[in-house]
XYZ file of C-alpha atoms in Angstrom:
567
model
C 68.687 52.425 47.494
C 65.531 53.045 45.463
C 63.638 54.209 48.581
C 66.561 56.474 49.567
C 66.579 58.093 46.131
C 62.801 58.610 46.267
C 63.013 60.239 49.683
C 65.889 62.469 48.533
C 63.970 63.610 45.435
C 60.866 64.247 47.495
C 62.829 66.359 49.959
C 64.420 68.329 47.102
C 61.005 68.962 45.577
C 59.550 70.036 48.935
C 62.487 72.355 49.567
C 62.184 73.835 46.109
C 58.421 74.390 46.438
C 58.736 75.819 49.924
C 61.121 78.518 48.714
C 59.331 79.283 45.462
C 58.127 82.886 45.383
C 55.280 84.130 43.228
C 56.637 86.503 40.626
C 55.370 90.024 41.180
C 53.902 92.268 38.484
C 55.768 95.191 40.021
C 58.212 95.722 42.834
C 59.017 99.055 44.443
C 62.488 98.998 45.961
C 64.947 101.311 47.700
C 62.329 103.429 49.455
C 61.433 104.767 52.868
C 58.033 103.132 53.302
C 55.554 103.961 56.070
C 52.987 101.191 56.265
C 50.603 102.517 58.988
C 50.745 98.993 60.448
C 51.863 98.663 64.071
C 53.562 95.280 63.637
C 55.693 96.499 60.710
C 55.666 100.305 60.692
C 58.419 100.766 58.093
C 59.867 98.858 55.166
C 62.213 99.287 52.199
C 60.319 97.583 49.414
C 56.934 96.234 48.294
C 55.897 93.578 45.776
C 52.480 93.594 44.107
C 50.503 91.256 41.868
C 47.125 91.777 40.214
C 46.725 95.102 42.026
C 47.182 93.531 45.482
C 50.172 93.717 47.833
C 52.113 90.448 47.666
C 54.926 91.182 50.124
C 56.324 93.982 52.273
C 59.837 93.953 53.676
C 63.505 94.626 53.152
C 64.991 95.074 49.711
C 66.592 91.618 49.868
C 63.276 90.010 50.802
C 61.381 91.699 47.980
C 64.026 90.968 45.330
C 63.050 87.299 45.698
C 59.733 88.179 44.020
C 61.357 89.553 40.860
C 60.672 87.352 37.823
C 61.484 87.772 34.160
C 58.330 89.851 33.550
C 58.435 91.904 36.775
C 58.661 95.685 36.463
C 61.136 97.064 38.994
C 60.633 100.641 40.160
C 63.522 102.182 42.071
C 62.168 104.741 44.526
C 65.695 106.179 44.930
C 65.223 106.838 48.615
C 61.906 108.615 48.235
C 59.094 108.182 50.756
C 56.071 105.969 50.117
C 52.879 105.915 52.183
C 49.532 104.215 51.698
C 47.476 106.023 49.082
C 45.992 109.216 50.497
C 42.244 109.212 51.144
C 40.381 112.501 50.816
C 37.475 111.973 53.196
C 35.379 115.065 52.477
C 35.347 117.083 49.262
C 33.243 117.806 46.186
C 34.500 116.117 43.037
C 32.651 118.014 40.327
C 33.281 121.279 42.143
C 37.016 120.646 41.730
C 36.567 120.118 38.001
C 34.184 123.013 37.427
C 36.531 125.274 39.357
C 38.966 124.756 36.494
C 36.312 125.531 33.875
C 34.774 128.562 35.642
C 36.394 131.622 37.226
C 38.653 130.531 40.089
C 38.389 133.166 42.821
C 40.189 131.212 45.536
C 43.272 133.423 45.495
C 41.783 136.889 44.921
C 42.963 139.341 47.550
C 40.344 142.090 47.181
C 36.957 143.011 45.736
C 38.717 144.991 43.001
C 40.620 141.877 41.936
C 37.373 139.863 41.883
C 35.794 142.466 39.601
C 38.842 142.370 37.309
C 38.533 138.599 36.898
C 34.834 138.871 36.111
C 35.567 141.639 33.572
C 38.014 139.321 31.791
C 35.320 136.643 31.541
C 32.686 139.101 30.325
C 34.995 140.245 27.514
C 34.934 136.658 26.140
C 31.210 136.029 26.695
C 28.128 136.629 24.563
C 25.422 139.005 25.855
C 23.043 137.099 28.115
C 25.567 134.320 28.800
C 25.945 133.368 32.470
C 29.235 134.182 34.192
C 29.986 131.731 37.027
C 32.816 131.258 39.466
C 33.718 130.205 42.992
C 36.235 130.756 45.752
C 35.939 134.328 47.085
C 36.105 134.818 50.850
C 35.805 138.326 52.265
C 37.677 137.472 55.475
C 40.769 136.538 53.458
C 40.926 139.797 51.513
C 43.751 142.123 52.450
C 41.627 145.074 51.379
C 37.860 145.539 51.770
C 35.749 147.852 49.585
C 34.643 151.222 50.918
C 31.035 150.094 51.223
C 30.131 146.951 53.158
C 26.923 145.599 54.650
C 26.908 142.885 57.339
C 30.605 142.302 56.649
C 30.117 141.740 52.905
C 30.700 143.760 49.746
C 27.801 145.133 47.701
C 27.002 144.426 44.048
C 27.238 147.986 42.610
C 30.797 147.705 41.278
C 30.162 144.198 39.920
C 26.886 145.170 38.263
C 28.462 148.210 36.597
C 30.717 145.989 34.445
C 28.110 143.290 33.751
C 24.956 145.025 32.485
C 24.170 142.296 29.924
C 25.358 139.131 31.707
C 23.926 137.499 34.833
C 26.700 136.653 37.318
C 26.758 133.979 40.044
C 29.888 133.678 42.201
C 29.841 131.039 44.940
C 31.558 131.768 48.255
C 34.598 129.607 49.029
C 32.587 127.820 51.708
C 29.764 127.008 49.317
C 27.361 128.524 51.873
C 26.824 131.920 50.257
C 26.966 133.567 46.854
C 27.488 136.966 45.259
C 25.344 137.952 42.294
C 24.873 141.014 40.104
C 21.827 143.151 39.326
C 21.004 141.201 36.159
C 20.902 137.882 38.049
C 18.757 139.358 40.805
C 16.273 140.733 38.291
C 15.930 137.299 36.693
C 15.357 135.746 40.129
C 12.851 138.334 41.332
C 15.203 139.703 44.010
C 14.336 143.299 43.241
C 14.671 146.726 44.801
C 12.162 148.510 47.025
C 8.993 149.516 45.254
C 9.087 146.585 42.852
C 6.117 144.284 42.588
C 6.378 141.225 44.868
C 10.091 141.573 45.749
C 11.647 138.457 47.276
C 13.091 139.209 50.702
C 12.799 136.135 52.928
C 13.866 132.552 52.233
C 13.476 129.633 54.634
C 16.918 128.433 55.723
C 18.696 131.392 54.149
C 19.026 135.150 53.935
C 18.997 137.866 51.285
C 21.427 140.433 52.693
C 19.878 143.930 52.487
C 21.463 147.349 52.799
C 20.427 150.060 55.264
C 17.435 151.113 53.160
C 16.277 147.599 52.362
C 17.717 146.986 48.906
C 19.502 143.682 48.138
C 23.288 143.856 48.256
C 23.896 140.896 45.946
C 25.010 138.590 48.775
C 22.803 135.523 49.293
C 23.357 133.179 52.238
C 22.570 129.459 52.351
C 19.286 128.480 50.647
C 18.808 132.009 49.280
C 21.562 131.222 46.757
C 19.180 128.739 45.171
C 16.973 131.610 43.976
C 19.666 132.358 41.407
C 21.590 129.105 41.029
C 18.474 127.265 39.834
C 18.329 129.624 36.837
C 21.811 128.764 35.569
C 21.500 126.560 32.456
C 22.182 122.886 33.111
C 25.605 121.731 31.997
C 25.974 119.706 28.855
C 27.145 116.077 29.210
C 30.342 117.051 27.400
C 31.137 119.794 29.915
C 30.402 117.455 32.825
C 32.793 114.848 31.391
C 35.482 117.482 30.979
C 35.013 118.632 34.573
C 35.363 115.053 35.824
C 38.492 114.506 33.721
C 40.076 117.636 35.178
C 39.102 116.647 38.718
C 40.604 113.164 38.335
C 43.808 114.630 36.938
C 44.033 116.888 39.974
C 43.462 114.008 42.404
C 46.179 111.928 40.769
C 48.652 114.815 40.815
C 47.991 115.363 44.521
C 48.451 111.706 45.494
C 44.753 111.057 46.208
C 43.850 107.414 45.551
C 40.405 107.392 47.218
C 37.836 110.165 47.421
C 34.700 110.672 49.537
C 32.290 112.870 47.588
C 30.313 114.891 50.138
C 26.912 115.117 48.498
C 26.533 113.609 45.029
C 23.512 113.229 42.788
C 22.449 110.518 40.351
C 24.127 112.289 37.434
C 27.464 112.060 39.257
C 26.970 108.375 40.075
C 26.045 107.599 36.453
C 29.073 109.494 35.171
C 31.437 107.738 37.584
C 30.078 104.348 36.536
C 30.529 105.331 32.889
C 34.170 106.259 33.517
C 34.644 103.014 35.444
C 33.338 100.908 32.544
C 35.558 102.806 30.113
C 38.660 102.369 32.295
C 38.981 106.119 32.846
C 38.409 106.205 36.610
C 41.778 106.783 38.271
C 40.650 107.083 41.914
C 38.297 105.037 44.083
C 35.007 106.810 44.812
C 32.808 106.733 47.914
C 29.667 108.759 47.198
C 27.423 110.364 49.827
C 23.882 110.887 48.519
C 22.797 114.510 48.810
C 19.873 115.007 51.174
C 19.063 118.184 49.265
C 17.429 115.905 46.675
C 14.617 114.065 48.543
C 13.621 112.010 45.483
C 17.216 110.757 45.215
C 17.093 109.407 48.779
C 13.715 107.800 48.220
C 14.991 105.993 45.114
C 18.038 104.681 46.962
C 15.988 103.645 49.985
C 14.167 101.287 47.621
C 17.248 99.747 46.002
C 19.584 99.886 48.995
C 23.340 100.562 49.198
C 25.637 99.794 46.284
C 28.862 98.201 47.550
C 31.150 97.757 44.552
C 33.045 94.430 44.584
C 35.728 96.173 42.522
C 36.025 98.922 45.155
C 35.792 101.731 42.593
C 32.305 103.291 42.935
C 30.474 102.626 46.203
C 27.254 104.363 47.297
C 26.302 103.572 50.887
C 26.035 106.879 52.739
C 23.819 109.959 52.969
C 24.992 113.543 53.437
C 22.854 115.867 55.570
C 23.533 119.630 55.378
C 22.465 120.914 58.777
C 24.013 124.373 59.181
C 26.079 126.944 57.373
C 29.702 128.035 57.564
C 31.463 130.297 60.017
C 32.584 132.821 57.365
C 29.066 134.006 56.421
C 27.924 133.761 60.090
C 25.847 130.716 59.122
C 27.159 128.083 61.554
C 24.480 127.426 64.206
C 25.732 128.355 67.682
C 24.523 127.901 71.237
C 25.401 131.532 72.011
C 25.617 134.720 69.947
C 28.464 135.392 67.573
C 31.049 137.537 69.320
C 31.211 139.894 66.322
C 27.471 139.840 65.508
C 25.396 140.216 68.677
C 21.874 138.862 68.336
C 22.859 136.341 65.680
C 23.503 132.648 66.273
C 23.406 131.366 62.695
C 20.753 128.834 61.765
C 19.899 125.325 60.737
C 19.698 124.889 56.970
C 17.312 121.934 57.105
C 14.712 121.087 59.747
C 16.839 119.544 62.466
C 14.497 116.596 62.905
C 15.505 115.469 59.408
C 18.549 113.981 61.147
C 16.327 111.639 63.178
C 14.266 110.411 60.237
C 17.273 109.852 57.977
C 19.320 108.268 60.780
C 16.552 105.773 61.475
C 16.207 104.978 57.765
C 19.961 104.555 57.522
C 20.106 102.104 60.390
C 17.230 100.082 58.964
C 18.524 99.962 55.387
C 22.299 99.881 55.820
C 23.196 103.476 54.936
C 25.822 105.425 56.828
C 24.648 108.952 57.741
C 27.099 111.870 57.551
C 25.894 115.233 58.872
C 27.497 118.568 58.063
C 27.799 120.317 61.433
C 30.100 123.274 62.075
C 28.510 125.209 64.961
C 28.358 123.854 68.503
C 24.562 123.833 68.538
C 24.376 121.863 65.298
C 26.871 119.315 66.578
C 24.859 118.866 69.772
C 21.534 118.563 67.944
C 22.995 116.016 65.480
C 24.558 113.919 68.259
C 21.267 113.984 70.201
C 19.413 112.541 67.212
C 22.098 110.003 66.393
C 22.000 108.815 70.012
C 18.212 108.453 69.942
C 18.350 106.485 66.684
C 21.063 104.160 68.044
C 18.918 103.517 71.118
C 15.934 102.685 68.909
C 17.945 100.221 66.767
C 20.503 98.750 69.213
C 21.046 95.688 67.011
C 23.012 97.865 64.531
C 26.401 98.055 66.186
C 28.654 99.016 63.257
C 26.917 102.106 61.857
C 29.977 104.385 61.604
C 27.830 107.505 61.413
C 29.889 110.639 60.873
C 29.876 114.328 61.638
C 31.379 116.247 58.751
C 33.646 119.078 60.021
C 32.919 118.734 63.790
C 34.563 122.116 63.868
C 33.222 123.955 66.914
C 32.019 121.820 69.830
C 30.690 122.533 73.279
C 33.070 120.892 75.790
C 30.215 118.723 77.095
C 29.771 117.123 73.666
C 33.360 116.177 72.835
C 33.334 112.882 74.744
C 30.097 111.847 73.011
C 31.915 111.173 69.741
C 33.896 108.331 71.255
C 31.027 107.119 73.447
C 28.629 106.893 70.483
C 31.186 105.614 67.967
C 30.671 108.667 65.741
C 33.498 109.521 63.320
C 34.769 113.114 63.222
C 35.495 113.891 59.556
C 37.715 116.962 59.977
C 39.520 119.206 57.515
C 42.670 120.345 59.285
C 43.420 122.916 56.588
C 40.395 124.900 57.784
C 42.346 125.753 60.925
C 45.152 127.284 58.827
C 42.730 129.320 56.759
C 40.088 130.215 59.341
C 41.656 130.331 62.796
C 43.141 133.864 62.410
C 39.660 135.369 61.906
C 37.532 132.664 63.618
C 38.492 134.044 67.010
C 36.533 137.169 66.085
C 33.437 135.052 65.451
C 33.674 132.887 68.571
C 35.905 134.668 71.074
C 38.957 133.281 72.828
C 37.155 131.020 75.322
C 35.040 129.134 72.792
C 38.050 128.756 70.486
C 40.185 127.292 73.278
C 37.527 125.034 74.761
C 35.992 123.511 71.663
C 37.309 124.639 68.269
C 39.467 122.270 66.181
C 39.948 120.057 69.255
C 41.581 117.072 67.555
C 43.451 115.582 70.510
C 40.365 115.893 72.697
C 38.366 113.993 70.083
C 41.006 111.264 69.837
C 41.095 111.137 73.629
C 37.362 110.402 73.622
C 38.062 107.296 71.549
C 36.742 108.824 68.326
C 38.183 108.077 64.892
C 39.330 111.177 62.978
C 39.468 111.167 59.176
C 40.995 114.097 57.297
C 40.391 116.054 54.122
C 40.199 119.475 52.494
C 36.553 120.144 51.563
C 37.802 121.062 48.081
C 37.057 123.268 46.250
C 36.647 125.251 49.487
C 40.413 124.629 49.773
C 42.735 123.109 47.163
C 42.512 119.286 47.113
C 46.058 119.024 48.419
C 46.745 116.794 51.407
C 50.160 118.256 52.189
C 48.931 121.646 53.479
C 46.284 119.797 55.499
C 48.939 117.411 56.867
C 51.049 120.460 57.760
C 48.099 122.110 59.497
C 47.426 118.876 61.398
C 50.894 118.714 62.918
C 51.725 122.435 63.217
C 48.375 124.208 63.757
C 49.864 127.162 61.873
C 48.721 129.176 58.896
C 50.346 128.419 55.548
C 52.491 131.492 56.201
C 53.903 129.440 59.097
C 52.476 131.572 61.875
C 52.152 131.853 64.834
C 55.279 130.444 66.388
C 54.302 127.201 68.121
C 50.892 127.098 66.451
C 47.365 127.891 67.634
C 46.305 125.885 70.726
C 49.378 123.627 70.304
C 48.136 121.008 72.773
C 45.675 119.927 70.063
C 48.309 119.182 67.387
C 48.269 115.735 65.830
C 51.471 113.745 65.846
C 52.790 112.856 62.397
C 51.720 109.248 62.896
C 48.210 110.388 63.837
C 48.057 112.770 60.877
C 49.169 110.106 58.399
C 46.646 107.656 59.824
C 43.881 110.263 59.505
C 44.642 110.486 55.783
C 44.939 106.731 55.206
C 43.655 103.979 57.511
C 41.114 106.199 59.296
C 39.797 107.387 55.938
C 39.391 103.767 54.880
C 37.613 102.967 58.158
C 35.261 105.904 57.554
C 34.017 104.112 54.404
C 34.071 100.525 55.796
C 37.160 99.660 53.696
C 39.921 99.265 56.300
C 40.317 95.563 55.462
C 40.923 96.398 51.803
C 43.038 99.573 51.831
C 44.457 102.318 54.030
C 47.743 100.626 54.981
C 50.566 98.794 53.259
C 49.929 95.204 54.228
C 49.948 91.869 52.404
C 46.544 91.239 50.852
C 45.474 94.884 50.678
C 45.094 97.081 47.598
C 48.288 98.372 46.025
C 47.347 102.033 46.504
C 50.420 104.186 47.192
C 51.552 107.809 47.296
C 55.236 108.645 46.810
C 56.779 111.934 47.999
C 60.122 113.549 47.200
C 60.777 114.176 50.915
C 60.242 112.218 54.104
C 57.178 113.975 55.494
C 57.483 111.988 58.722
C 60.930 113.323 59.603
C 61.777 116.552 57.760
C 61.535 119.843 59.681
C 57.919 120.896 60.030
C 58.112 123.941 57.778
C 59.599 121.907 54.912
C 56.406 119.859 54.597
C 54.867 122.614 52.462
C 57.739 122.302 49.959
C 57.177 118.567 49.494
C 55.933 117.280 46.144
C 54.017 114.167 45.110
C 56.208 112.146 42.750
C 53.976 109.167 42.009
C 50.414 107.965 42.610
C 49.505 104.282 42.321
C 45.930 102.920 42.346
C 45.407 99.170 42.255
C 48.985 98.692 41.092
C 48.615 101.114 38.161
C 50.693 104.264 38.079
C 48.139 107.032 37.461
C 50.561 109.923 38.009
C 54.321 110.280 37.735
C 56.009 113.661 38.150
C 58.263 114.749 35.333
């Protein structure tokens, strides 16, 4: 009898323990949840504890994790995905865009001048006027006078006699400055003593008689930008605060900064210590600062055990953008005979940095838009891989991979090189890009996403903000529709290259995590991974294509903490 009672009690205890569920900190119930996991692609609810996913399943299964202290969040049928990962953008640029003049939406030169005039009215004489976002190919009306496809400074200079002006192109690969700024930089008119005309890796655009027009391409912009007073620490903090607010509002839980400096890294670590960092950061070291690379070569990569600020990659800027005719091509521009763009750094820099990266554990990410740049970068990656064959998980990237020669597409998959695309560039650029490249080059090798996937390459997605708004939904729409944001043309440009919605979601989640060596920690909704989520008011995986642009982010969750909730 005694033994029977003991056995019975033991069985009761075992049964009780076997069915005991850990109480969750939070549960999200009543949702349409896309996990980006093949073995469980959808779910209704998720339980989390200590910032990590505890369980994924049906509502009934997850309710078993509700304890007396569990916070229950009813998604009310809304759609949840893994937290969105922006895999190529410029964090401080997003913040400063909110502090400076935002020219992203101006429709003409006249409107640009009006915005500058408003800023001048509030400025002191001698104070710098700065802004970013203009793009001449997106204007509905061009000024009467143009040189090499750009406006001239006369109208701008007329309203700014006492203030130097520096306005960065939307691409970040050109700038527009006034007479005052050019005088300070030594970019003077004919007859002046020692006028600056030529710059290695860049161009001072001149008019028909040889006077500067105010447009500076690539490294020539540095002649003026280096004169702009350095920001105060207070202004930098404000810019970062504004950038983080924007990321949270757009559902971005992780962010790849495409070319940071030590000041950025220090500021991010400061925010992390103070509990103010609301998105995970993956910083690429800017190769434009040689002393920065040398310092990091000595200390090696920083892989944050808390997964908040990691520094383990290097950004190389190897050519310009298509808009200012700066992308480096194998053949002439269709609309600028005799010009093929140019490299913006000595191309062999790719080899030396790639070899250093393989030796020291740094990923190398090369900006390459033109087909020649892509080929030259891949050639040097391939040579470095052959020299250090023992490094098999390098995950080197090509940032943009925008215009490829057909012979080079398969090399991405063969070499294991990630294509870090920005699908939104197709929506913005494709209508005028055909003028730059011609129909054949566009069809054979521009924005060829399915061809890249077919090669076995991984594609991560992003916006290149502040070149474009840091909003994943327009980029997701562009990925699956290949249309402009005005929803044209019918059927999309080169529709055979559209991503499926599953592919597009993966490019913004699990592929983005893979592109920073974090796929085991985040990028999908799976037990044991980070509780990083984005919640939308509509089901982006099923609604009609053109309704995607009307979708709104309702909630952003990073490590189990709600960092944004729509009113």
